[in-house]
Each structure stands twice: as C-alpha cells, then as structure tokens.
CSV table of C-alpha atoms in Angstrom, one decimal:
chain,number,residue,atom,x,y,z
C,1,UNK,CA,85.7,98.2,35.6
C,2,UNK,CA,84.5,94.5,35.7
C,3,UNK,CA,88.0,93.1,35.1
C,4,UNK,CA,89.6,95.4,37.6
C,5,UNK,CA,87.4,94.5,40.4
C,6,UNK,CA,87.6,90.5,39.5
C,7,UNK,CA,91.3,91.4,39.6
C,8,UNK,CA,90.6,92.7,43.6
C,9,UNK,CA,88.6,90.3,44.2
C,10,UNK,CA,91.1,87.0,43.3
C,11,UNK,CA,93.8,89.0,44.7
C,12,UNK,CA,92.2,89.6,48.3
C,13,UNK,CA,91.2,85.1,47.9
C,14,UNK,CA,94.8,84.6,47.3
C,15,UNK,CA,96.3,87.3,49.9
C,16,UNK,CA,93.8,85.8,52.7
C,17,UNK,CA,94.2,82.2,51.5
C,18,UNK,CA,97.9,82.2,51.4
C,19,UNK,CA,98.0,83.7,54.9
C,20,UNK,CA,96.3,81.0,56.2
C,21,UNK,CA,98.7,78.3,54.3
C,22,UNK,CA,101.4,80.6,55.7
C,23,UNK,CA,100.4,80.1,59.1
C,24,UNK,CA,100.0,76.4,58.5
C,25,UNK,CA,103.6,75.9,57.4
C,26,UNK,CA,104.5,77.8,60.5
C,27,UNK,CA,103.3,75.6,62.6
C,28,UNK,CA,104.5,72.4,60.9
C,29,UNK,CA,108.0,74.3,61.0
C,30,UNK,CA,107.8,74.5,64.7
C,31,UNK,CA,106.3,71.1,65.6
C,32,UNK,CA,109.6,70.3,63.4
C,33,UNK,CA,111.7,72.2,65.2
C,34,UNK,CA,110.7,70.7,68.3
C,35,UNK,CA,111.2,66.9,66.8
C,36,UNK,CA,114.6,67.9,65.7
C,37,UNK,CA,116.1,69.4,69.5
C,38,UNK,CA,114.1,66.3,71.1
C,39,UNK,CA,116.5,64.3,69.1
C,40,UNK,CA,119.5,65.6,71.0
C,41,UNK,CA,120.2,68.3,68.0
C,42,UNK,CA,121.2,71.5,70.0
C,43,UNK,CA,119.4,74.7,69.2
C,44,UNK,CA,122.5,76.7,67.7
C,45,UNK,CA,123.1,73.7,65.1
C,46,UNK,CA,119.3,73.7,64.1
C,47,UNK,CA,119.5,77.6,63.7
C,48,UNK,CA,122.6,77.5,61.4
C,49,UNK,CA,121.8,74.8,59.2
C,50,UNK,CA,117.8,76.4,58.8
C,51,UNK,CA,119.6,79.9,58.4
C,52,UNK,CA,121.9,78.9,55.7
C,53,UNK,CA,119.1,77.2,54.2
C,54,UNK,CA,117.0,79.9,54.0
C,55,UNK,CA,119.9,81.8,52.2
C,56,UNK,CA,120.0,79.0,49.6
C,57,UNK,CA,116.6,79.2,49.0
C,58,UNK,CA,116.1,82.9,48.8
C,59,UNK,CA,118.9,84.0,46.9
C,60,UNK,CA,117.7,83.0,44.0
C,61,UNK,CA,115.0,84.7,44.4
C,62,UNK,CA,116.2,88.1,45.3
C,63,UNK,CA,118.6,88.0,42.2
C,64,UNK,CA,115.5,87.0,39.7
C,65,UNK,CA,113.0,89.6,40.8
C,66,UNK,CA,114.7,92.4,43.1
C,67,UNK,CA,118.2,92.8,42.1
C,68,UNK,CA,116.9,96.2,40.2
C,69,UNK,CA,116.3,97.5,43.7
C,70,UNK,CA,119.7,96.6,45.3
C,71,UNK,CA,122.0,100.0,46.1
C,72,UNK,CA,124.3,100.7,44.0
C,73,UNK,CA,126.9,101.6,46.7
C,74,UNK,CA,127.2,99.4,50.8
C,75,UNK,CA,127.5,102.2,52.9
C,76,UNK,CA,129.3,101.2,56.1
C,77,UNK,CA,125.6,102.2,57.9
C,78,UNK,CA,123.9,99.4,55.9
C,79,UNK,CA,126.1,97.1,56.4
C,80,UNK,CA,126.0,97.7,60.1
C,81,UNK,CA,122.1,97.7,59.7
C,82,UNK,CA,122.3,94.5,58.5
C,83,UNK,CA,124.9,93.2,60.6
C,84,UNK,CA,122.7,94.1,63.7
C,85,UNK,CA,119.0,92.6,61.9
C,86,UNK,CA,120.9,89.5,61.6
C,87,UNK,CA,122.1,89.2,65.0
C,88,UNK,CA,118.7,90.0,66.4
C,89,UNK,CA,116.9,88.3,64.1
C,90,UNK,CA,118.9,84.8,64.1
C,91,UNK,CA,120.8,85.2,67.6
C,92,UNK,CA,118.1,86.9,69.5
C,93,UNK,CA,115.3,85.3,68.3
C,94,UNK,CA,115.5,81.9,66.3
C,95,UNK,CA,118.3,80.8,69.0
C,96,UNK,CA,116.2,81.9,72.1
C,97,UNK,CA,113.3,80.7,70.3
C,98,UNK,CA,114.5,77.3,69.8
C,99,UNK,CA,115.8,77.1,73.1
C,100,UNK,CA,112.5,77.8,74.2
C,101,UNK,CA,110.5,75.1,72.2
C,102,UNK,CA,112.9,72.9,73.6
C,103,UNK,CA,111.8,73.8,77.1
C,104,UNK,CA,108.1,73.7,76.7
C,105,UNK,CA,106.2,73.1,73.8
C,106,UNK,CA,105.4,74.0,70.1
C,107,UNK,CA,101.9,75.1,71.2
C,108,UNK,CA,103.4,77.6,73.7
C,109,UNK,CA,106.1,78.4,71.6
C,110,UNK,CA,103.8,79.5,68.8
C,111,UNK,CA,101.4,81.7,71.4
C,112,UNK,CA,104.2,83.9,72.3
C,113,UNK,CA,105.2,85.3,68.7
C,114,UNK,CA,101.5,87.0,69.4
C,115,UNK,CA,103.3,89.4,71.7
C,116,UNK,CA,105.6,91.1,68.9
C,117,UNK,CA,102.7,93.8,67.8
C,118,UNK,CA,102.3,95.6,71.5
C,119,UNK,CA,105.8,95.2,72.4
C,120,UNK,CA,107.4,97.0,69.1
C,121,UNK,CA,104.6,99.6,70.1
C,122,UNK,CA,106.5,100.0,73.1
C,123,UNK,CA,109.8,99.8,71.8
C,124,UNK,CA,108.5,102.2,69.2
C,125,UNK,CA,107.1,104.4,71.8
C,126,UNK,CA,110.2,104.3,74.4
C,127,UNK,CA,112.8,105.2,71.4
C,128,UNK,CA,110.0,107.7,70.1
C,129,UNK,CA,109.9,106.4,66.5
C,130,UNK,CA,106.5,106.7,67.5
C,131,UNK,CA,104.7,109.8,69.5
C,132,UNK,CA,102.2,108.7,71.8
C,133,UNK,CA,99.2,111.1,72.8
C,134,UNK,CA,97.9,109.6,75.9
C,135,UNK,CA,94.7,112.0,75.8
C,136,UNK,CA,93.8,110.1,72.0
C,137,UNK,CA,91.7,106.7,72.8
C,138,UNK,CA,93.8,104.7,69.8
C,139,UNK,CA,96.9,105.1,71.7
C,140,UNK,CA,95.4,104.6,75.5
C,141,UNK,CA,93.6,101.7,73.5
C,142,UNK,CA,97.2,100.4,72.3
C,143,UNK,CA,98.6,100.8,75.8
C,144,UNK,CA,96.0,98.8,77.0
C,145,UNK,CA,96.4,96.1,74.4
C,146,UNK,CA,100.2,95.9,75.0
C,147,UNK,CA,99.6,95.3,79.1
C,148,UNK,CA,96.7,92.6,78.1
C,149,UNK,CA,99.3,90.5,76.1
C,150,UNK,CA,101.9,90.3,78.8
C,151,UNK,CA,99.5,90.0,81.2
C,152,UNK,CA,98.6,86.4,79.3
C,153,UNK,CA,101.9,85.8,78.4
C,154,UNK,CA,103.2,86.1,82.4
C,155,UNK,CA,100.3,83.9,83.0
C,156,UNK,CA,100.9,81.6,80.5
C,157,UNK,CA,104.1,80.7,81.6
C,158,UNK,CA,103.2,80.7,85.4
C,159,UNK,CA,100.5,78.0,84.4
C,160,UNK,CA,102.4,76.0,82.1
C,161,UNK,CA,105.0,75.5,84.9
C,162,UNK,CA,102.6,75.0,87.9
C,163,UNK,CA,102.1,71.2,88.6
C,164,UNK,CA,100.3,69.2,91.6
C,165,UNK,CA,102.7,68.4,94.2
C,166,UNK,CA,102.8,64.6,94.4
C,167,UNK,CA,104.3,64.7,98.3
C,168,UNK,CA,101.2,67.1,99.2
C,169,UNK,CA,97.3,65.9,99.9
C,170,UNK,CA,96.6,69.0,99.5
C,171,UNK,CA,95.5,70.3,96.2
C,172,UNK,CA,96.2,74.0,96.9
C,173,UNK,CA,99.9,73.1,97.2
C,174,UNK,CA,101.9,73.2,93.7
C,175,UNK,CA,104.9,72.9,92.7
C,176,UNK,CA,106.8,75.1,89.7
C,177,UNK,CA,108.7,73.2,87.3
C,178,UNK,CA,112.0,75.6,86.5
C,179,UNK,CA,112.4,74.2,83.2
C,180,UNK,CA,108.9,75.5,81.5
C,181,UNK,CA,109.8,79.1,83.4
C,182,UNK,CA,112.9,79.3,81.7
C,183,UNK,CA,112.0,78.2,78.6
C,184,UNK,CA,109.1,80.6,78.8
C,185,UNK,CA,111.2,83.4,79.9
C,186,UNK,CA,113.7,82.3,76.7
C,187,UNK,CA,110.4,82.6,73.9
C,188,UNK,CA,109.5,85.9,76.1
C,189,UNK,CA,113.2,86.8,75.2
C,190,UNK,CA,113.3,85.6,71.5
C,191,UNK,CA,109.9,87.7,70.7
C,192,UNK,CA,111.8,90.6,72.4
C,193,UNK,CA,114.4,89.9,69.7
C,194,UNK,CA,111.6,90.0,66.8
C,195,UNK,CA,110.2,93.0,67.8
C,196,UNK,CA,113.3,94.8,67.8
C,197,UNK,CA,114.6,93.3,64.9
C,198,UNK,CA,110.9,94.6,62.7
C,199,UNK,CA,111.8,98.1,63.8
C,200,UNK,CA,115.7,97.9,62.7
C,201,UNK,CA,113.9,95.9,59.2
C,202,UNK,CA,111.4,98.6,58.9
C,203,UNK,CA,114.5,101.5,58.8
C,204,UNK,CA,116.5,99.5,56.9
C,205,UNK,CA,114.4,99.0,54.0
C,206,UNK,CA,114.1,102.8,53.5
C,207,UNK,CA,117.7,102.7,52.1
C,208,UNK,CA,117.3,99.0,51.1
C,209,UNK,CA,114.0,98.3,49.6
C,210,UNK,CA,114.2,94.8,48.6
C,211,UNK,CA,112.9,92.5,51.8
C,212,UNK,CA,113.8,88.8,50.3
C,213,UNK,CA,117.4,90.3,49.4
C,214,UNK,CA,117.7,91.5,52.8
C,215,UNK,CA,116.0,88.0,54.6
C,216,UNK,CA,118.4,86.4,52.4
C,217,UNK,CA,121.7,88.2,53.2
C,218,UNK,CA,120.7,88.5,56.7
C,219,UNK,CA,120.1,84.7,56.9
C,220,UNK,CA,123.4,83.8,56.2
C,221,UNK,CA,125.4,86.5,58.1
C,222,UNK,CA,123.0,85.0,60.9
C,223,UNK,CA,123.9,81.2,59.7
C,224,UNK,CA,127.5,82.6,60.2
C,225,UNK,CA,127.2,84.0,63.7
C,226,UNK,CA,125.3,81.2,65.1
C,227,UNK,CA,128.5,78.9,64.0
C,228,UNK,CA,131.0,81.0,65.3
C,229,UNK,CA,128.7,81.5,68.6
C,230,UNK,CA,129.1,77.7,68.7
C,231,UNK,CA,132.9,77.4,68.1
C,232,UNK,CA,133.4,79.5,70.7
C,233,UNK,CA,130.8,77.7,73.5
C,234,UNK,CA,131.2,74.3,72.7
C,235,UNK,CA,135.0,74.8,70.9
C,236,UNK,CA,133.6,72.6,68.0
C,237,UNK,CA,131.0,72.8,65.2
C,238,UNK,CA,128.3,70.1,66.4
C,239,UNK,CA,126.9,68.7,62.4
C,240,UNK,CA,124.0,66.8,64.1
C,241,UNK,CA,125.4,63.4,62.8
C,242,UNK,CA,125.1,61.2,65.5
C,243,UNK,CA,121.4,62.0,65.6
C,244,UNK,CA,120.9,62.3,62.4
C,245,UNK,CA,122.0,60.5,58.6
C,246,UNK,CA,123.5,63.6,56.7
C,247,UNK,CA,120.8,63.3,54.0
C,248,UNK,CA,118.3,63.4,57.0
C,249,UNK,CA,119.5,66.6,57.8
C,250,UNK,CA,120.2,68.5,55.2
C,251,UNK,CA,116.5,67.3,54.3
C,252,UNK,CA,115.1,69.0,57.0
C,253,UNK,CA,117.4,71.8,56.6
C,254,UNK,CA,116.2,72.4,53.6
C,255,UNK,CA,112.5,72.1,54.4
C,256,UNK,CA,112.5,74.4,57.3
C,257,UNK,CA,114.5,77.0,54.9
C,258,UNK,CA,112.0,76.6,52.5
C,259,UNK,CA,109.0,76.7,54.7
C,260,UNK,CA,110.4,79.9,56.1
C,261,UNK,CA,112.1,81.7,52.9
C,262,UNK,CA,108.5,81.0,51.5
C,263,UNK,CA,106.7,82.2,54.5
C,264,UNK,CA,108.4,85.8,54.7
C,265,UNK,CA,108.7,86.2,50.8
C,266,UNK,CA,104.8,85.8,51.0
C,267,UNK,CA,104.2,87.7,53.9
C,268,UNK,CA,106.4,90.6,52.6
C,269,UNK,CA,104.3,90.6,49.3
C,270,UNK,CA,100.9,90.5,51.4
C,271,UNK,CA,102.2,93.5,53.7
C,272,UNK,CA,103.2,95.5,50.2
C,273,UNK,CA,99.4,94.9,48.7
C,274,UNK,CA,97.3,95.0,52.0
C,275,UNK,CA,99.4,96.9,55.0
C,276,UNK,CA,101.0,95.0,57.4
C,277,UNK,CA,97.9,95.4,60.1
C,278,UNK,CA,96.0,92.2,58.2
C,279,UNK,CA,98.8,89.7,57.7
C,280,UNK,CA,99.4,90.5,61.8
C,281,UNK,CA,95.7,89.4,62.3
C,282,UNK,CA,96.3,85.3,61.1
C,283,UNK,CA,99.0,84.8,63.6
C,284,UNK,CA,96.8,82.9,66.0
C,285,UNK,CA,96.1,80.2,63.2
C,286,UNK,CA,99.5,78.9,63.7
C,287,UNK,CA,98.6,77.9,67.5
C,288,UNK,CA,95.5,76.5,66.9
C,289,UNK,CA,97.3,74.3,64.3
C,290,UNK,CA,100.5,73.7,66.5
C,291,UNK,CA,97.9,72.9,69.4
C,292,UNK,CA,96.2,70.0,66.9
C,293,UNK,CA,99.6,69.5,65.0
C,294,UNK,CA,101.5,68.1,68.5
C,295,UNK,CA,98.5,66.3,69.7
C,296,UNK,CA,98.5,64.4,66.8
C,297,UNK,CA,102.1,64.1,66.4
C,298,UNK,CA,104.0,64.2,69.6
C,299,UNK,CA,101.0,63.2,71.9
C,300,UNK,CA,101.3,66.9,73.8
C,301,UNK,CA,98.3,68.3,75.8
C,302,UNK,CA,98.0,71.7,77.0
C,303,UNK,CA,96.2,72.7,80.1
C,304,UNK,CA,92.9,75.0,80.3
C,305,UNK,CA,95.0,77.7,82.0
C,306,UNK,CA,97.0,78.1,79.4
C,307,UNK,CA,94.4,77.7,76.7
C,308,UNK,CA,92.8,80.8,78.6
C,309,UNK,CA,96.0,82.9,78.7
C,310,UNK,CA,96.7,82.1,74.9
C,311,UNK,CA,92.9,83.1,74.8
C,312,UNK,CA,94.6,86.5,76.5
C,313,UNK,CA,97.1,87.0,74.6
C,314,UNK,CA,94.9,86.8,71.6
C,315,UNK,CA,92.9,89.2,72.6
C,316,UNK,CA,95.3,91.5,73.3
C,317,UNK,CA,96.8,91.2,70.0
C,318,UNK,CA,93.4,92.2,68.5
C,319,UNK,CA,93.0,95.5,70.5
C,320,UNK,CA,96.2,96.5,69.5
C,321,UNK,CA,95.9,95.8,66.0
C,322,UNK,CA,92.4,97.5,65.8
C,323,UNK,CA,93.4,100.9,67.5
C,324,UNK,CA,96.7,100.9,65.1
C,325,UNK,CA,93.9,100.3,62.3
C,326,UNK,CA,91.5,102.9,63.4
C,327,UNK,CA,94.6,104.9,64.2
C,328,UNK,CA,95.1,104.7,60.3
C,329,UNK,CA,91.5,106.5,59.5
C,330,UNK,CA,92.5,108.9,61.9
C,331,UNK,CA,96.2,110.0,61.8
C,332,UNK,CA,96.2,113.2,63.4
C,333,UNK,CA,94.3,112.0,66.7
C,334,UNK,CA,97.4,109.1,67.2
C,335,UNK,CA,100.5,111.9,67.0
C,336,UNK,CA,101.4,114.2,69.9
C-alpha cells in the first residue's frame, strides 16, 4: 500500500511537472514561429517543413510502442477521418495560426488557443454530440463560460488594434490598425479549426486508438496538403532559402517538430492517466511565458487592455473547465 501510493504520488509530480515544461516549450515554439515569418518565411512553408518534421519525429515512436494498437484493416471511413483531422488540424489551424502570429504577436497568439474548451462545447452542443439541459447549473455554467471567453477574445482583438490617432489632439479619437484585426480574426479562425479538429480526434480514436500514430500520419498528410496548397497559390514550392542556410532550416524544422511531437505525445499520455479536464487547466502558462519570452527576446510589449481581456479569457476557460469537472461527479444532472 506504501509503494502504490509513492507510485501516485511521483506520477501526479511528473504528470503536473511535465505539463508545465509542456507549456514552456509551447511558448518557445511560438516566439519561434514568430522569428521565422518575421524573416520573410511565409506561413504555408513554416507549416510544411514543422509538419513533416513532426512526422519524422513521431513515427518512430508510434512504430516502437503503439503499432499493437493499429487496425488491422483502413476502412475508407478512417481514411477519410484522417484525411479531414489533417486538413483541419494543419490547414485550418497551424496555417491560420501562423498567419495570425504573423499579424500580431506571440503573446496574443498564445491567449487565443484558451478559447478551444467553450467553443468545442458549442460545437459539441450544436452537432448534439453533447445534450445540453439548460435547467442543470453545469451546463448554464458552461454556457456562461463559453460567452465569457469570446467576450475577451472580441475584446482582445478590438484593443490590440486600437491605437492613438497621431493627427487627433484628442485622446478619445483612435484609430484601428486592420492588420492586428485580421490577424486576430485569423487565430479566432485557427482555434475554430482546433476545436473542430479535437471532436473529429476524439471519434476517430474510437476505431483508432493509438494518438501518436494518428498525430503522426496526420502530420504528414497535413505537410502534404500544405505543399500542394502552395503549388497551387504561389505556382512554386517556396524552400525558405533566401532567408535562411538550409542547415538553418531544417534545424528549426526539426526543433519545432520535436517541440510539438513531444508536446502532444505527453499531453496524450497525461489525458490517458488524469482526464483531459487537468492538462486543459496549464494552458495559460504558455502566455505568461510567451508574454516574458517576447519581451525578452523580440522587445514586444502588450497593453493593459489586453492583459485584462487575456485575464477574461482565462477566466472563462476556468468556468468552463470546472462545470465540465463537476459535471463529471454528477453525470445525470449534465444530460437532457
């Protein structure tokens, strides 16, 4: 009994701790991320080279410890399944959120992720994976949650892009800068993406139980679409050279593939120990870091505004998270 509850005991350090080192390299992935487009690098040929990456490093991986779990059959439903994870997943949300950092900042880009929990609630709740019971407090509490977080996100964007008018004595009058908007609308976008690609993850893995296989596969079907979506805008294949040394590029290729191969691959094991309501609750850690991270490195500086709405966003992270835990204790009072 002494050994087993050691055993807990290290194992909740390590869960906890490796969150918070997971949340760390997210943030120095992004700050990265946001180097590499300042560079000139565009978005789709960061997203290719990090997705291919990612394959490299997972593969691996997946064939040492889950290839016991792989179907024995591809049905032409999990193929589509897959198909459609990666084009959300890479597409959808590592383009648009790329595009995004390249349009505002890695501190912003990093608050926004925060929305995924309320809005695959209401994507859960529109496509009625999930039944809603608007008389049970957990889901009014959820509802509420979900409005606080766009609420900040909305204002978030509105004060990122609001600057003094130079031409105007007045202080009242400001001006909107078009860029941040857009590049806020483009992270609102990509976290739209995320959330919709956890609910297509989350069905897939009943007939495909093995989540660093799927990242992997998925990643470079995704490294394959962004290419081809570049081909066809651009009618070339842009290799990053003239920004970049080769070396210098797969070297950062590589590291941002590791950084998030490693990330899910521990986030995936945390989720199959400790439910996937706790790893949810660290997410914030990555914006404080990103905050310090691009002071430090890129000499960035956010505005209280937008502190405040990240402080929103937060916050309705939390009271979405906490009803879908207390919603656990209580299953019956969540279902209609």
């Amino acid at each position: 009994m002494e050994w087993y509850k050691r055993k807990e005991t290290v194992e909740e350090v390590v869960v906890i701790g490796g969150l918070i080192g997971t949340h760390f390299l997210y943030a120095t992935n992004n700050v990265m991320v946001s180097y590499l487009t300042s560079l000139g690098l565009d978005p789709l040929t960061v997203v290719y080279y990090s997705s291919f990456a990612t394959f490299l490093v997972l593969s691996p991986i997946a064939f040492a410890f889950e290839r016991i779990l792989w179907p024995k059959k591809l049905s032409l439903r999990l193929m589509v399944q897959l198909v459609l994870i990666s084009f959300a997943g890479v597409i959808l949300f590592q383009y648009l959120f790329v595009k995004g950092i390249k349009l505002t900042s890695p501190a912003i880009a990093t608050a926004m992720p925060n929305l995924a929990p309320g809005l695959i609630f209401a994507i859960a709740w529109i496509t009625r994976m999930e039944k809603v019971k608007l008389s049970c407090l957990y889901s009014k509490v959820k509802i509420l949650g979900t409005v606080v977080c766009v609420s900040g996100a909305v204002t978030m964007s509105l004060c990122s892009a609001a600057k003094e008018d130079p031409r105007s004595t007045s202080l009242s009058n400001v001006i909107f800068d078009q860029q941040m908007i857009i590049g806020c609308l483009y992270l609102i976008a990509a976290v739209l993406g995320l959330s919709i690609n956890s609910i297509l993850q989350a069905v897939t893995l009943a007939d495909f139980p093995a989540p660093i296989s799927m990242v992997a596969i998925t990643s470079l079907i995704g490294s394959i679409m962004a290419a081809t979506v570049q081909l066809f805008e651009d009618h070339k294949l842009d290799n990053g050279w003239p920004f970049l040394s080769f070396g210098m590029l797969v070297a950062f290729s590589f590291l941002g593939g590791g950084i998030i191969g490693s990330c899910v691959g521990f986030t995936a094991w945390a989720i199959k120990k400790r439910g996937a309501v706790l790893p949810s609750m660290f997410s914030p850690i990555a914006t404080v870091c990103t905050i310090v991270y691009s002071a430090i490195r890129l000499g960035d500086t956010i505005n209280v505004p937008s502190l405040a709405s990240m402080v929103l966003i937060f916050t309705g992270l939390y009271i979405v998270l906490w009803a879908k835990r207390k919603e656990g204790y209580h299953p019956n009072e969540g279902t209609a």
